[in-house]
Amino acid sequence: TAVPILMPNPHSTLQEIAKYTMELPINSFVAPALHTGLIKEVRQYNLKNLDNILKDIGSNPRYTIIDIDMDVFEDEGSGQPAEPTLRQLLCLKEAMNKAGVITIATSPDFIDQNFALDVLIKLLSRG
């Protein structure tokens, strides 16, 4: 959610926006999408307020983008992975099933990738 120094022209074409985003650091693609009107609003959730995501998806779920950064499963402050609870997994899975688009960042610089992939497998599994 970092804001880049230079924002794209709000009237850019999709092709211009795509080219612009290829030059951005990995953590700064959301602000330009808001700035250009590509997306309308952003709501951030953490593991403590995850239940709100299902309420907020609303009646137009196909217009919802769920962007999951796997480092959300890091124990705050310790830098160590924190195993998600069954409730958290179920909530995320339900939100993912409702969303129109899902993106997932495995966050290799921030969390152990074996752990991230194990959680990802749980999120993508049926049942």
Short mmCIF file of C-alpha atoms in Angstrom, two decimals:
data_model
loop_
_atom_site.label_atom_id
_atom_site.label_comp_id
_atom_site.label_asym_id
_atom_site.label_seq_id
_atom_site.Cartn_x
_atom_site.Cartn_y
_atom_site.Cartn_z
CA THR A 1 0.00 0.00 0.00
CA ALA A 2 3.00 2.30 -0.33
CA VAL A 3 2.38 5.41 -2.42
CA PRO A 4 4.85 5.82 -5.29
CA ILE A 5 6.56 9.18 -5.83
CA LEU A 6 5.08 9.62 -9.30
CA MET A 7 1.46 8.69 -9.90
CA PRO A 8 0.09 7.88 -13.34
CA ASN A 9 -2.17 10.25 -15.21
CA PRO A 10 -5.75 9.63 -13.96
CA HIS A 11 -6.86 9.40 -17.60
CA SER A 12 -4.33 6.71 -18.56
CA THR A 13 -5.37 3.80 -20.73
CA LEU A 14 -5.24 0.27 -19.33
CA GLN A 15 -2.12 -0.35 -21.43
CA GLU A 16 -0.42 2.75 -19.97
CA ILE A 17 -1.39 1.71 -16.45
CA ALA A 18 -0.06 -1.82 -17.04
CA LYS A 19 3.27 -0.44 -18.30
CA TYR A 20 3.46 1.94 -15.35
CA THR A 21 2.81 -0.80 -12.77
CA MET A 22 5.60 -2.97 -14.20
CA GLU A 23 8.03 -0.28 -13.03
CA LEU A 24 6.68 -0.08 -9.46
CA PRO A 25 8.06 -1.70 -6.33
CA ILE A 26 5.99 -4.73 -5.31
CA ASN A 27 4.27 -2.92 -2.43
CA SER A 28 2.91 0.06 -4.36
CA PHE A 29 0.38 -1.12 -6.90
CA VAL A 30 -2.77 -0.30 -4.92
CA ALA A 31 -2.41 3.50 -4.65
CA PRO A 32 -2.06 4.02 -8.44
CA ALA A 33 -5.08 1.75 -9.05
CA LEU A 34 -7.12 3.97 -6.74
CA HIS A 35 -5.68 7.15 -8.24
CA THR A 36 -6.62 6.17 -11.79
CA GLY A 37 -10.06 4.90 -10.81
CA LEU A 38 -9.21 1.32 -11.79
CA ILE A 39 -10.49 0.32 -8.36
CA LYS A 40 -13.00 2.28 -6.30
CA GLU A 41 -12.03 1.63 -2.69
CA VAL A 42 -9.67 -0.40 -0.53
CA ARG A 43 -10.40 -2.04 2.78
CA GLN A 44 -7.66 -3.71 4.75
CA TYR A 45 -8.15 -6.63 7.08
CA ASN A 46 -5.93 -8.52 9.46
CA LEU A 47 -6.47 -11.76 11.30
CA LYS A 48 -8.23 -9.93 14.14
CA ASN A 49 -10.94 -8.32 11.99
CA LEU A 50 -11.21 -10.98 9.31
CA ASP A 51 -14.88 -11.67 10.00
CA ASN A 52 -15.71 -8.22 8.62
CA ILE A 53 -14.56 -9.20 5.15
CA LEU A 54 -17.64 -11.38 4.59
CA LYS A 55 -19.96 -8.55 5.62
CA ASP A 56 -18.16 -6.08 3.36
CA ILE A 57 -18.20 -8.15 0.17
CA GLY A 58 -21.84 -7.19 -0.17
CA SER A 59 -24.23 -7.82 -3.00
CA ASN A 60 -21.71 -7.39 -5.85
CA PRO A 61 -19.05 -9.96 -5.00
CA ARG A 62 -17.86 -10.24 -8.59
CA TYR A 63 -16.51 -6.68 -8.25
CA THR A 64 -14.49 -7.65 -5.18
CA ILE A 65 -10.74 -8.25 -5.39
CA ILE A 66 -9.26 -10.26 -2.54
CA ASP A 67 -5.50 -9.66 -2.26
CA ILE A 68 -3.91 -11.94 0.33
CA ASP A 69 -0.36 -11.37 1.51
CA MET A 70 0.79 -14.58 3.14
CA ASP A 71 2.88 -12.64 5.65
CA VAL A 72 -0.40 -11.82 7.42
CA PHE A 73 0.21 -15.23 9.03
CA GLU A 74 3.29 -13.94 10.84
CA ASP A 75 3.20 -13.76 14.61
CA GLU A 76 3.22 -10.02 15.27
CA GLY A 77 6.64 -8.79 16.25
CA SER A 78 8.33 -12.18 16.42
CA GLY A 79 8.91 -12.67 12.71
CA GLN A 80 7.78 -16.28 13.14
CA PRO A 81 4.91 -17.95 11.25
CA ALA A 82 1.62 -18.20 13.12
CA GLU A 83 -0.57 -21.15 12.17
CA PRO A 84 -4.00 -19.86 11.09
CA THR A 85 -6.99 -21.02 13.06
CA LEU A 86 -9.70 -23.10 11.43
CA ARG A 87 -12.05 -20.11 11.71
CA GLN A 88 -9.57 -17.85 9.88
CA LEU A 89 -9.07 -20.40 7.11
CA LEU A 90 -12.81 -20.92 6.67
CA CYS A 91 -13.47 -17.18 6.61
CA LEU A 92 -10.79 -16.57 3.98
CA LYS A 93 -11.96 -19.54 1.90
CA GLU A 94 -15.55 -18.25 1.93
CA ALA A 95 -14.39 -14.76 0.93
CA MET A 96 -12.25 -16.23 -1.85
CA ASN A 97 -15.23 -18.24 -3.13
CA LYS A 98 -17.33 -15.07 -3.32
CA ALA A 99 -14.73 -12.71 -4.82
CA GLY A 100 -14.50 -11.90 -8.50
CA VAL A 101 -10.68 -11.78 -8.44
CA ILE A 102 -8.12 -13.24 -6.05
CA THR A 103 -4.45 -12.34 -5.88
CA ILE A 104 -1.99 -13.98 -3.51
CA ALA A 105 1.48 -12.76 -2.58
CA THR A 106 3.65 -15.43 -1.01
CA SER A 107 5.82 -12.64 0.50
CA PRO A 108 9.20 -14.41 0.17
CA ASP A 109 11.13 -11.63 1.91
CA PHE A 110 8.81 -11.64 4.91
CA ILE A 111 7.75 -15.19 5.75
CA ASP A 112 9.08 -18.72 5.41
CA GLN A 113 7.99 -19.96 1.99
CA ASN A 114 7.39 -23.57 3.05
CA PHE A 115 4.99 -22.29 5.69
CA ALA A 116 3.35 -19.87 3.23
CA LEU A 117 2.83 -22.65 0.69
CA ASP A 118 1.38 -24.99 3.33
CA VAL A 119 -1.17 -22.32 4.31
CA LEU A 120 -1.88 -21.61 0.64
CA ILE A 121 -2.58 -25.30 0.02
CA LYS A 122 -5.07 -25.22 2.92
CA LEU A 123 -6.75 -22.13 1.49
CA LEU A 124 -7.05 -23.65 -1.98
CA SER A 125 -8.13 -27.13 -0.89
CA ARG A 126 -11.75 -28.18 -1.08
CA GLY A 127 -13.61 -28.72 2.13
#
